[in-house]
mmCIF file of C-alpha atoms in Angstrom:
data_model
loop_
_atom_site.group_PDB
_atom_site.id
_atom_site.type_symbol
_atom_site.label_atom_id
_atom_site.label_comp_id
_atom_site.label_asym_id
_atom_site.label_seq_id
_atom_site.Cartn_x
_atom_site.Cartn_y
_atom_site.Cartn_z
ATOM 1 C CA MET A 776 -8.349 -22.297 6.316
ATOM 2 C CA GLU A 777 -8.582 -24.225 3.015
ATOM 3 C CA LYS A 778 -8.079 -27.825 3.154
ATOM 4 C CA LYS A 779 -8.912 -28.741 -0.242
ATOM 5 C CA ARG A 780 -7.594 -26.207 -3.347
ATOM 6 C CA LYS A 781 -8.084 -26.293 -7.243
ATOM 7 C CA TYR A 782 -5.496 -25.264 -9.603
ATOM 8 C CA HIS A 783 -5.903 -24.619 -13.175
ATOM 9 C CA TYR A 784 -3.984 -25.314 -16.219
ATOM 10 C CA GLN A 785 -4.023 -25.653 -20.156
ATOM 11 C CA ILE A 786 -2.612 -28.444 -21.943
ATOM 12 C CA SER A 787 0.091 -26.913 -24.365
ATOM 13 C CA THR A 788 2.048 -27.722 -27.075
ATOM 14 C CA GLN A 789 5.078 -29.047 -24.936
ATOM 15 C CA HIS A 790 2.961 -31.302 -22.998
ATOM 16 C CA ILE A 791 1.490 -33.439 -25.942
ATOM 17 C CA ASP A 792 2.657 -36.667 -28.031
ATOM 18 C CA PHE A 793 2.006 -37.520 -31.565
ATOM 19 C CA GLN A 794 -1.561 -38.152 -31.059
ATOM 20 C CA LYS A 795 -2.184 -34.332 -29.431
ATOM 21 C CA LYS A 796 -2.876 -36.242 -26.084
ATOM 22 C CA VAL A 797 -1.135 -35.174 -22.961
ATOM 23 C CA THR A 798 2.023 -37.669 -22.235
ATOM 24 C CA LEU A 799 2.139 -39.289 -19.065
ATOM 25 C CA SER A 800 5.042 -37.634 -17.879
ATOM 26 C CA SER A 801 3.560 -34.170 -18.699
ATOM 27 C CA LEU A 802 0.318 -34.930 -16.749
ATOM 28 C CA PHE A 803 2.469 -36.155 -13.682
ATOM 29 C CA HIS A 804 4.647 -33.065 -13.822
ATOM 30 C CA LEU A 805 1.477 -30.938 -13.789
ATOM 31 C CA ILE A 806 0.201 -33.224 -10.777
ATOM 32 C CA LEU A 807 3.484 -32.650 -9.060
ATOM 33 C CA LYS A 808 3.449 -28.792 -9.657
ATOM 34 C CA THR A 809 -0.049 -28.812 -8.086
ATOM 35 C CA ALA A 810 1.513 -30.472 -4.891
ATOM 36 C CA GLY A 811 4.400 -27.934 -4.820
ATOM 37 C CA LYS A 812 1.866 -24.934 -5.119
ATOM 38 C CA ASP A 813 -0.400 -26.412 -2.467
ATOM 39 C CA ALA A 814 2.509 -27.128 0.013
ATOM 40 C CA ASP A 815 3.593 -23.417 -0.786
ATOM 41 C CA ASN A 816 0.018 -22.057 0.129
ATOM 42 C CA ASN A 817 0.067 -24.123 3.353
ATOM 43 C CA GLY A 818 3.424 -22.998 4.516
ATOM 44 C CA PHE A 819 5.303 -26.075 4.156
ATOM 45 C CA GLY A 820 6.583 -25.750 0.428
ATOM 46 C CA LEU A 821 10.015 -26.873 -0.986
ATOM 47 C CA LEU A 822 11.598 -23.557 -0.393
ATOM 48 C CA LYS A 823 10.262 -23.239 3.190
ATOM 49 C CA LEU A 824 12.021 -26.956 3.727
ATOM 50 C CA GLN A 825 15.228 -26.225 2.046
ATOM 51 C CA SER A 826 15.914 -23.239 4.131
ATOM 52 C CA ASP A 827 15.873 -25.674 7.277
ATOM 53 C CA ASP A 828 18.010 -27.970 5.197
ATOM 54 C CA TYR A 829 15.116 -30.506 4.556
ATOM 55 C CA THR A 830 13.294 -31.380 1.394
ATOM 56 C CA TRP A 831 10.312 -33.340 -0.096
ATOM 57 C CA VAL A 832 10.668 -36.369 -1.895
ATOM 58 C CA LEU A 833 7.861 -38.475 -3.522
ATOM 59 C CA SER A 834 7.713 -42.234 -2.386
ATOM 60 C CA ARG A 835 4.875 -43.837 -4.304
ATOM 61 C CA PHE A 836 2.318 -42.698 -6.675
ATOM 62 C CA VAL A 837 -0.781 -44.254 -8.343
ATOM 63 C CA MET A 838 -3.259 -42.704 -10.875
ATOM 64 C CA ASP A 839 -6.569 -44.063 -12.892
ATOM 65 C CA ILE A 840 -7.149 -42.587 -16.006
ATOM 66 C CA GLU A 841 -10.708 -42.029 -17.473
ATOM 67 C CA ARG A 842 -9.153 -40.191 -20.291
ATOM 68 C CA LEU A 843 -5.838 -38.242 -21.704
ATOM 69 C CA PRO A 844 -6.704 -34.434 -22.161
ATOM 70 C CA LEU A 845 -5.802 -32.810 -25.549
ATOM 71 C CA GLU A 846 -4.022 -30.109 -26.611
ATOM 72 C CA ASN A 847 -5.463 -26.702 -25.621
ATOM 73 C CA GLU A 848 -7.813 -28.451 -23.071
ATOM 74 C CA GLU A 849 -8.237 -26.885 -19.801
ATOM 75 C CA ILE A 850 -8.144 -28.883 -16.600
ATOM 76 C CA THR A 851 -8.593 -28.495 -12.948
ATOM 77 C CA ILE A 852 -6.400 -30.702 -10.296
ATOM 78 C CA GLU A 853 -7.985 -30.438 -7.224
ATOM 79 C CA THR A 854 -5.746 -31.761 -4.107
ATOM 80 C CA TRP A 855 -5.628 -32.430 -0.512
ATOM 81 C CA ILE A 856 -3.912 -34.038 2.303
ATOM 82 C CA GLN A 857 -5.446 -37.346 3.350
ATOM 83 C CA ASP A 858 -3.331 -38.100 6.277
ATOM 84 C CA VAL A 859 -0.053 -37.785 8.017
ATOM 85 C CA GLY A 860 2.094 -40.578 9.683
ATOM 86 C CA ALA A 861 5.333 -40.756 11.441
ATOM 87 C CA MET A 862 7.313 -40.925 8.108
ATOM 88 C CA PHE A 863 4.871 -40.548 5.255
ATOM 89 C CA THR A 864 2.029 -38.237 4.154
ATOM 90 C CA THR A 865 -0.619 -39.221 1.610
ATOM 91 C CA ARG A 866 -1.783 -36.655 -0.918
ATOM 92 C CA ASN A 867 -4.566 -37.135 -3.078
ATOM 93 C CA PHE A 868 -5.842 -35.520 -6.498
ATOM 94 C CA ARG A 869 -8.839 -35.196 -8.407
ATOM 95 C CA ILE A 870 -8.376 -34.167 -12.261
ATOM 96 C CA MET A 871 -11.326 -32.548 -14.266
ATOM 97 C CA ASN A 872 -11.851 -31.343 -17.407
ATOM 98 C CA GLY A 873 -13.408 -27.851 -18.308
ATOM 99 C CA GLU A 874 -16.785 -28.933 -17.958
ATOM 100 C CA ASN A 875 -15.955 -30.430 -14.521
ATOM 101 C CA LYS A 876 -15.884 -34.174 -15.865
ATOM 102 C CA LEU A 877 -13.540 -36.502 -14.407
ATOM 103 C CA ILE A 878 -10.511 -37.124 -16.083
ATOM 104 C CA ALA A 879 -8.346 -38.814 -13.298
ATOM 105 C CA TYR A 880 -7.764 -39.848 -9.841
ATOM 106 C CA ALA A 881 -4.335 -40.019 -8.356
ATOM 107 C CA SER A 882 -2.744 -40.662 -4.735
ATOM 108 C CA SER A 883 0.693 -39.989 -3.649
ATOM 109 C CA SER A 884 2.973 -40.799 -0.857
ATOM 110 C CA TRP A 885 5.750 -38.318 0.321
ATOM 111 C CA ALA A 886 8.644 -38.271 2.852
ATOM 112 C CA VAL A 887 11.014 -35.467 4.073
ATOM 113 C CA ILE A 888 14.609 -36.167 4.112
ATOM 114 C CA ASN A 889 17.643 -34.346 5.291
ATOM 115 C CA MET A 890 19.252 -32.650 2.460
ATOM 116 C CA GLN A 891 22.663 -33.408 4.021
ATOM 117 C CA THR A 892 22.244 -36.959 5.197
ATOM 118 C CA ARG A 893 19.592 -38.017 2.417
ATOM 119 C CA GLU A 894 17.861 -39.857 5.316
ATOM 120 C CA GLY A 895 14.302 -39.635 6.322
ATOM 121 C CA VAL A 896 13.011 -37.430 9.298
ATOM 122 C CA LEU A 897 9.793 -37.753 11.246
ATOM 123 C CA LEU A 898 7.197 -35.641 10.178
ATOM 124 C CA ASP A 899 6.544 -34.105 13.424
ATOM 125 C CA THR A 900 9.375 -31.919 12.155
ATOM 126 C CA LEU A 901 6.294 -30.180 10.370
ATOM 127 C CA PRO A 902 3.473 -30.140 12.905
ATOM 128 C CA LEU A 903 1.565 -27.905 10.575
ATOM 129 C CA LEU A 904 0.904 -30.523 8.228
ATOM 130 C CA ASN A 905 -1.796 -31.853 10.631
ATOM 131 C CA ASP A 906 -3.686 -28.629 10.439
ATOM 132 C CA PHE A 907 -4.543 -29.463 6.662
ATOM 133 C CA ILE A 908 -5.627 -32.935 6.943
ATOM 134 C CA LEU A 909 -9.127 -33.641 5.502
ATOM 135 C CA SER A 910 -9.634 -37.662 5.807
ATOM 136 C CA GLU A 911 -11.145 -37.964 2.222
ATOM 137 C CA THR A 912 -10.225 -41.079 0.245
ATOM 138 C CA THR A 913 -10.301 -41.810 -3.534
ATOM 139 C CA PRO A 914 -11.898 -44.484 -5.290
ATOM 140 C CA ILE A 915 -8.460 -45.772 -6.352
ATOM 141 C CA GLY A 916 -6.886 -46.103 -2.731
ATOM 142 C CA VAL A 917 -3.475 -45.223 -1.677
ATOM 143 C CA PRO A 918 -0.621 -46.380 -3.615
ATOM 144 C CA THR A 919 1.040 -49.712 -2.657
ATOM 145 C CA ARG A 920 4.216 -51.655 -2.960
ATOM 146 C CA ILE A 921 5.081 -52.944 -6.538
ATOM 147 C CA ALA A 922 6.633 -56.414 -6.630
ATOM 148 C CA ASN A 923 9.925 -57.442 -8.052
ATOM 149 C CA VAL A 924 10.294 -57.203 -11.972
ATOM 150 C CA LYS A 925 11.980 -60.012 -13.624
ATOM 151 C CA GLY A 926 11.606 -58.830 -17.337
ATOM 152 C CA ASN A 927 13.586 -58.304 -20.395
ATOM 153 C CA VAL A 928 15.669 -55.131 -20.849
ATOM 154 C CA ALA A 929 13.425 -52.744 -22.743
ATOM 155 C CA ASN A 930 15.419 -49.094 -22.647
ATOM 156 C CA ARG A 931 18.656 -47.606 -21.087
ATOM 157 C CA PHE A 932 19.689 -44.192 -20.028
ATOM 158 C CA GLU A 933 22.263 -42.233 -18.518
ATOM 159 C CA VAL A 934 21.554 -39.273 -16.562
ATOM 160 C CA LYS A 935 22.895 -36.070 -17.617
ATOM 161 C CA TYR A 936 22.662 -32.341 -16.673
ATOM 162 C CA SER A 937 18.983 -31.762 -17.902
ATOM 163 C CA HIS A 938 17.590 -34.620 -15.782
ATOM 164 C CA ILE A 939 18.836 -32.935 -12.678
ATOM 165 C CA ASP A 940 16.293 -30.938 -10.520
ATOM 166 C CA VAL A 941 16.860 -28.711 -7.266
ATOM 167 C CA ASN A 942 17.199 -31.622 -5.074
ATOM 168 C CA ARG A 943 20.344 -32.607 -7.127
ATOM 169 C CA HIS A 944 18.845 -36.036 -8.228
ATOM 170 C CA ALA A 945 17.158 -36.992 -11.385
ATOM 171 C CA SER A 946 13.606 -35.474 -11.635
ATOM 172 C CA SER A 947 10.761 -38.146 -11.485
ATOM 173 C CA PRO A 948 9.045 -37.142 -14.837
ATOM 174 C CA PHE A 949 12.155 -38.407 -16.578
ATOM 175 C CA TYR A 950 11.752 -41.864 -14.654
ATOM 176 C CA ILE A 951 8.276 -41.820 -16.207
ATOM 177 C CA GLN A 952 9.915 -40.974 -19.849
ATOM 178 C CA TRP A 953 12.344 -43.713 -19.493
ATOM 179 C CA ILE A 954 9.402 -46.347 -18.770
ATOM 180 C CA ALA A 955 6.997 -44.864 -21.447
ATOM 181 C CA ASP A 956 9.478 -45.144 -24.127
ATOM 182 C CA CYS A 957 9.608 -48.982 -23.773
ATOM 183 C CA PHE A 958 6.829 -49.040 -26.021
ATOM 184 C CA SER A 959 6.331 -48.279 -29.819
ATOM 185 C CA LEU A 960 4.052 -45.873 -31.674
ATOM 186 C CA ASP A 961 1.968 -48.406 -32.795
ATOM 187 C CA PHE A 962 1.392 -49.694 -29.533
ATOM 188 C CA TYR A 963 0.290 -46.167 -28.353
ATOM 189 C CA LEU A 964 -2.019 -45.775 -31.242
ATOM 190 C CA THR A 965 -4.011 -49.279 -30.373
ATOM 191 C CA ASN A 966 -3.778 -49.106 -26.535
ATOM 192 C CA LYS A 967 -5.246 -46.973 -23.977
ATOM 193 C CA LEU A 968 -3.315 -46.259 -20.730
ATOM 194 C CA LYS A 969 -5.937 -46.917 -17.780
ATOM 195 C CA ARG A 970 -3.855 -47.038 -14.601
ATOM 196 C CA PHE A 971 -0.144 -45.961 -13.737
ATOM 197 C CA GLU A 972 1.563 -46.812 -10.495
ATOM 198 C CA ILE A 973 5.340 -45.966 -9.369
ATOM 199 C CA ASN A 974 7.384 -46.469 -6.489
ATOM 200 C CA PHE A 975 10.619 -44.516 -5.975
ATOM 201 C CA LEU A 976 13.323 -46.554 -3.921
ATOM 202 C CA LYS A 977 16.766 -44.942 -4.666
ATOM 203 C CA GLU A 978 17.887 -41.603 -5.782
ATOM 204 C CA ILE A 979 19.424 -41.593 -9.027
ATOM 205 C CA THR A 980 22.019 -38.586 -9.592
ATOM 206 C CA PHE A 981 24.204 -37.276 -12.113
ATOM 207 C CA GLY A 982 26.417 -39.747 -14.197
ATOM 208 C CA ASP A 983 24.304 -42.933 -13.422
ATOM 209 C CA THR A 984 23.440 -45.320 -16.196
ATOM 210 C CA GLY A 985 21.040 -47.855 -16.041
ATOM 211 C CA GLU A 986 18.219 -50.310 -17.940
ATOM 212 C CA VAL A 987 14.569 -50.513 -17.589
ATOM 213 C CA TYR A 988 13.215 -53.877 -17.364
ATOM 214 C CA GLN A 989 9.864 -54.837 -18.710
ATOM 215 C CA GLU A 990 7.708 -57.891 -17.886
ATOM 216 C CA MET A 991 3.977 -58.352 -19.151
ATOM 217 C CA LYS A 992 2.531 -60.177 -16.017
ATOM 218 C CA SER A 993 -0.774 -60.582 -17.495
ATOM 219 C CA GLU A 994 -2.716 -59.238 -20.619
ATOM 220 C CA ASN A 995 -2.112 -55.403 -20.909
ATOM 221 C CA ASP A 996 -0.480 -55.526 -17.469
ATOM 222 C CA TYR A 997 3.081 -54.174 -17.511
ATOM 223 C CA TYR A 998 5.658 -54.169 -14.773
ATOM 224 C CA PHE A 999 8.810 -52.324 -14.940
ATOM 225 C CA GLN A 1000 12.094 -51.762 -13.043
ATOM 226 C CA ILE A 1001 14.800 -49.271 -13.326
ATOM 227 C CA THR A 1002 18.153 -50.477 -12.207
ATOM 228 C CA THR A 1003 21.206 -48.536 -12.277
ATOM 229 C CA GLN A 1004 24.631 -50.182 -12.444
ATOM 230 C CA GLU A 1005 25.645 -47.558 -9.412
ATOM 231 C CA LYS A 1006 22.844 -47.999 -7.129
ATOM 232 C CA GLY A 1007 21.051 -51.147 -8.055
ATOM 233 C CA ILE A 1008 17.156 -51.176 -8.273
ATOM 234 C CA ALA A 1009 16.153 -47.640 -8.119
ATOM 235 C CA CYS A 1010 12.421 -47.850 -9.131
ATOM 236 C CA ARG A 1011 9.484 -50.218 -9.772
ATOM 237 C CA ALA A 1012 6.526 -49.083 -11.933
ATOM 238 C CA ARG A 1013 3.196 -50.547 -13.510
ATOM 239 C CA MET A 1014 1.053 -49.789 -16.638
ATOM 240 C CA VAL A 1015 -2.310 -51.055 -17.186
ATOM 241 C CA PHE A 1016 -3.731 -50.680 -20.757
ATOM 242 C CA LEU A 1017 -7.056 -51.240 -22.222
#
């Protein structure tokens, strides 16, 4: 039984920004894709859960980045389950380039919800999870709670058809796009992303309208809060630059 697996990808044109670097939302999407593939291989993937009226939801995520890969670069994402608690499980990631050099570490916290009630369920519903625990940490630790944000509105959005995923809520990479769009092109030319954190607090669904608040708490350390008119505070995030 494999408790740790590697998945291979190539950074294509659809993944990059104007500097030919992978966008944060695209790298995040590849990490989520890896989590999904590995859960499928382990027997508790999304389709299996949905057949029992459950689904996976991402609660928290943190990533430390050595550098962002470039167009056509091949990367490997290695993943494993660090622990399983009553309501949340921790899944870690190690991202390497084609020469097996470190690009990033990431850690994520996941829950299972009932698709009808939208409420969390105990993870002993999935006893198979425990068979894949590998108590190996990463240097960046597990994702933690992000404090309240008091900043100014830096972006606005409305959730439309193309934002909705199979769980009938806005797909999490779009949250990251709304946050990343708070900065100008000139900012990205002169600043290098070092760390990204995000807490998902409430589901955002079709027709919701919202605002992204931004606050610089210290030099190069930015905090964000996504608030919708319909549901209140839905997400908090942090981006640290060099």
